[in-house]
Amino acid sequence: MPAVPAVLLSIVSVQGGAAIAKGLFPVLGAAGTTSLRIGLSALVLLAVTRPRLGQLRPAQWRAVVPYGLALGAMNFLFYCALARIPLGLAVTLEFVGPLGLALAGSRRWTDAVWALLAAAGIALIAPWGGTGLDLPGMALALAAGGCWAVYIVLGRRTAAVLPGPVAVAVGMLFAALPVLPFGVASGSLLALTPHLLLLGGLLALFSSVLPFSLEMQAMKTLPTRTFSILMSLEPVAAALSGWLLLGEQLTVGQWLAVAFIVVASVGATLSGTPEPALHGE
């Protein structure tokens, strides 16, 4: 598949997976759904890549373990947010993390404009009157964005010492560690049925296995800047997916907030030197 369609398909795949996850929340909860997704994703990726864990060097373990823990925390916090607020807003707020990382330490005056535009977007989302959106849900989405920024930094370090497919597979294994205790404690995993396992398999496929594979393929030929601009479309794709698949409606102000943050991300990409990152949600 050509690189640009591959990235666009990966974005659609992730948002479709998020819609499946939201459908599982009433039965499994956020913790159970995250555990099921990460656990099945780890099994599939490990089976496909077959990493030789016994041959990993200490430096590789030191890189991949925190990378995996950040990945697990990011997914868990995002699903906790998704259980409380619409998909489009959850992804938009989470996107503030990598956007802030792109703007951190910048000396260009234009980047201050992008930062202000992103701040205006967040201000448009915030329920200043104390009603409407769920404040804990918004805080969880922003925390997931912070973990996404950490994940990007750690992902670069891990990619420097491990091949991409192996890093993702082993990282996904450790991503389960901060999540599984919550999933087990909730008791929701005891309610698993063949039907729920099938949905969990689709969730792992659409949210992890397929997008990771498509993005790895695309990044072999696609310039970093082009890849990052395409990834900036993710909040819009999430808002549209929430509307089409989940019936979630956004207000005019919330659509403006999505647009502001997307424009800020594209602007930061064009004026800076961003690095691509695999999907985190």
XYZ file of C-alpha atoms in Angstrom:
281
model
C 0.000 0.000 0.000
C 1.290 3.525 -0.783
C 2.542 5.434 2.250
C -0.092 8.203 2.485
C -3.125 5.867 2.242
C -1.420 3.587 4.770
C -1.184 6.395 7.342
C -4.759 7.515 6.700
C -5.996 3.933 7.042
C -4.077 3.573 10.310
C -5.817 6.688 11.677
C -9.248 5.356 10.671
C -8.351 1.970 12.168
C -7.393 3.454 15.534
C -10.597 5.491 15.786
C -12.679 2.475 14.800
C -10.925 0.540 17.551
C -11.752 3.312 20.025
C -15.414 3.003 19.082
C -15.255 -0.751 19.779
C -13.579 -0.039 23.125
C -16.313 2.384 24.149
C -18.881 -0.313 23.416
C -17.059 -2.680 25.791
C -16.923 -0.216 28.708
C -20.420 -1.032 30.066
C -19.423 -4.691 30.457
C -15.675 -4.654 31.142
C -15.018 -1.089 32.284
C -11.998 0.936 31.229
C -9.536 -1.253 33.168
C -10.878 -4.529 31.801
C -11.049 -3.213 28.242
C -7.484 -1.875 28.403
C -6.220 -5.160 29.851
C -7.948 -7.157 27.124
C -6.637 -4.938 24.332
C -3.034 -4.772 25.522
C -2.915 -8.436 26.509
C -4.187 -9.693 23.151
C -2.055 -7.159 21.247
C 1.054 -8.349 23.088
C 0.280 -11.990 22.281
C -0.236 -11.264 18.573
C 2.835 -9.039 18.222
C 5.049 -11.468 20.123
C 3.824 -14.350 17.956
C 4.523 -12.395 14.767
C 7.938 -10.924 15.667
C 9.190 -13.773 17.908
C 11.806 -11.663 19.721
C 14.628 -13.542 21.415
C 14.172 -12.113 24.894
C 17.135 -14.012 26.301
C 19.488 -12.254 23.883
C 18.478 -8.691 24.762
C 21.311 -6.648 26.258
C 20.977 -4.713 29.547
C 20.910 -1.401 27.648
C 18.011 -2.679 25.551
C 16.072 -3.766 28.648
C 16.680 -0.357 30.249
C 15.176 1.293 27.179
C 12.227 -0.978 26.421
C 10.867 -1.487 29.958
C 10.068 2.198 30.709
C 8.872 2.591 27.128
C 6.366 -0.219 27.663
C 5.252 1.102 31.057
C 4.596 4.543 29.518
C 2.623 2.901 26.713
C 0.447 1.004 29.205
C -0.197 4.045 31.399
C -1.088 6.148 28.348
C -3.629 3.624 27.070
C -5.196 3.112 30.499
C -5.587 6.832 31.176
C -6.992 7.409 27.683
C -9.626 4.692 28.093
C -10.547 6.064 31.524
C -11.071 9.461 29.857
C -12.970 7.909 26.959
C -15.415 6.349 29.418
C -16.389 9.868 30.542
C -16.099 12.258 27.557
C -16.704 12.055 23.777
C -14.082 10.387 21.587
C -13.271 13.524 19.582
C -12.605 15.614 22.671
C -10.610 12.851 24.378
C -8.255 12.560 21.402
C -8.047 16.343 21.003
C -7.028 16.840 24.633
C -4.616 13.898 24.506
C -3.020 15.408 21.401
C -1.915 18.374 23.530
C 0.866 16.127 24.934
C 2.833 15.535 21.719
C 2.031 19.078 20.570
C 3.531 20.469 23.778
C 6.579 18.286 23.264
C 6.998 19.662 19.736
C 6.820 23.218 21.067
C 9.026 22.685 24.145
C 12.284 24.570 24.031
C 11.406 26.376 20.815
C 12.935 29.788 20.166
C 10.784 30.735 17.160
C 8.150 33.435 17.671
C 5.810 31.553 15.344
C 5.742 28.619 17.755
C 4.365 30.947 20.420
C 1.447 31.548 18.063
C 0.841 27.807 17.755
C 1.022 27.410 21.538
C -1.516 30.213 22.024
C -3.777 28.661 19.399
C -3.636 25.296 21.182
C -4.369 27.039 24.506
C -7.365 28.752 22.897
C -8.589 25.345 21.771
C -8.391 23.978 25.302
C -10.160 27.096 26.599
C -13.015 26.492 24.166
C -13.424 22.920 25.441
C -13.274 23.793 29.157
C -16.706 23.962 30.864
C -16.189 27.355 32.498
C -19.718 27.416 33.880
C -19.140 24.265 35.905
C -21.615 22.220 33.861
C -21.400 20.170 30.709
C -18.200 18.223 30.183
C -16.758 15.948 32.837
C -13.737 17.651 34.428
C -12.118 14.411 35.691
C -12.494 12.987 32.186
C -10.748 16.012 30.705
C -7.966 15.752 33.292
C -7.501 12.062 32.470
C -7.235 12.864 28.741
C -4.604 15.533 29.424
C -2.711 13.072 31.672
C -2.813 10.537 28.825
C -1.350 13.247 26.593
C 1.477 13.757 29.076
C 2.174 10.025 28.972
C 2.090 10.193 25.165
C 4.842 12.834 25.230
C 6.914 10.609 27.552
C 6.209 7.634 25.300
C 7.536 9.549 22.273
C 10.784 10.450 24.051
C 11.279 6.901 25.342
C 10.254 5.473 21.965
C 13.070 7.347 20.232
C 15.578 5.958 22.719
C 14.206 2.450 22.335
C 14.231 2.637 18.530
C 17.936 3.511 18.704
C 18.786 0.174 20.369
C 16.055 -2.192 19.117
C 14.424 -2.825 15.712
C 10.969 -1.235 15.519
C 8.813 -4.406 15.435
C 10.736 -5.983 18.320
C 10.554 -2.780 20.374
C 6.771 -2.566 19.941
C 6.215 -6.252 20.722
C 8.372 -6.315 23.855
C 7.092 -2.880 24.900
C 3.505 -4.091 24.621
C 4.373 -6.960 26.956
C 5.509 -4.532 29.653
C 2.592 -2.210 28.862
C 0.349 -4.825 30.442
C 2.086 -4.549 33.847
C 0.573 -1.235 35.058
C -2.855 -2.160 33.646
C -3.513 -5.815 34.518
C -3.727 -5.255 38.317
C -6.600 -2.815 37.759
C -8.291 -5.173 35.325
C -8.002 -8.111 37.741
C -9.098 -6.022 40.738
C -12.205 -4.827 38.874
C -13.351 -8.426 38.427
C -14.566 -7.586 34.917
C -12.225 -10.065 33.248
C -14.177 -12.861 34.928
C -17.150 -11.853 32.747
C -15.323 -12.679 29.504
C -17.321 -14.698 26.980
C -16.393 -15.926 23.488
C -18.260 -12.931 22.069
C -16.318 -10.472 24.248
C -13.046 -12.194 23.365
C -13.893 -11.766 19.685
C -14.566 -8.066 20.225
C -11.318 -7.839 22.202
C -9.478 -9.434 19.294
C -10.963 -6.877 16.896
C -10.011 -4.122 19.321
C -6.406 -5.347 19.453
C -6.332 -5.654 15.653
C -7.751 -2.195 14.876
C -6.124 -0.276 17.743
C -2.636 -1.806 17.811
C -1.631 -4.497 15.331
C -2.948 -2.967 12.088
C -1.994 0.704 12.727
C 1.475 -0.188 14.008
C 2.092 -2.320 10.908
C 0.778 0.332 8.500
C 2.773 3.138 10.111
C 5.993 1.146 10.169
C 5.513 0.476 6.459
C 4.728 4.136 5.707
C 7.669 5.561 7.668
C 10.116 3.668 5.450
C 9.336 5.987 2.522
C 7.345 8.943 3.875
C 9.199 12.133 4.930
C 8.958 12.865 8.648
C 7.215 16.201 8.082
C 4.543 14.672 5.845
C 3.941 11.871 8.324
C 3.530 14.330 11.201
C 1.104 16.533 9.258
C -1.034 13.506 8.436
C -1.019 12.464 12.104
C -2.274 15.959 12.982
C -5.586 14.989 11.384
C -6.250 12.485 14.158
C -8.451 14.722 16.371
C -10.695 15.450 13.369
C -10.878 11.739 12.529
C -11.758 10.985 16.152
C -14.528 13.601 16.228
C -15.991 12.269 12.981
C -15.760 8.668 14.225
C -17.510 9.604 17.457
C -20.285 11.250 15.467
C -20.690 8.489 12.856
C -20.086 5.393 15.002
C -21.193 6.470 18.480
C -23.690 9.247 17.828
C -21.631 11.739 19.848
C -22.380 15.371 19.056
C -19.922 18.235 19.492
C -20.930 21.862 19.878
C -19.728 24.549 17.484
C -17.224 25.723 20.108
C -15.882 22.204 20.564
C -15.435 21.768 16.797
C -13.555 25.064 16.794
C -11.348 23.727 19.590
C -10.542 20.640 17.509
C -9.730 22.868 14.527
C -7.481 25.156 16.600
C -5.430 22.277 17.973
C -5.119 20.628 14.535
C -3.939 23.914 12.978
C -1.496 24.426 15.869
C -0.105 20.929 15.339
C 0.296 21.433 11.591
C 1.908 24.835 12.176
C 4.347 23.428 14.727
C 5.187 20.639 12.282
C 5.887 23.026 9.425
C 8.051 25.355 11.529
C 9.897 22.696 13.519
C 11.535 19.325 13.105
C 9.016 16.818 14.510
C 9.647 13.131 14.926
C 6.978 10.558 14.012
C 5.460 8.467 16.753
C 3.292 5.374 16.636
C -0.292 5.620 17.787
C -0.668 5.640 21.510
C -4.362 5.446 22.211
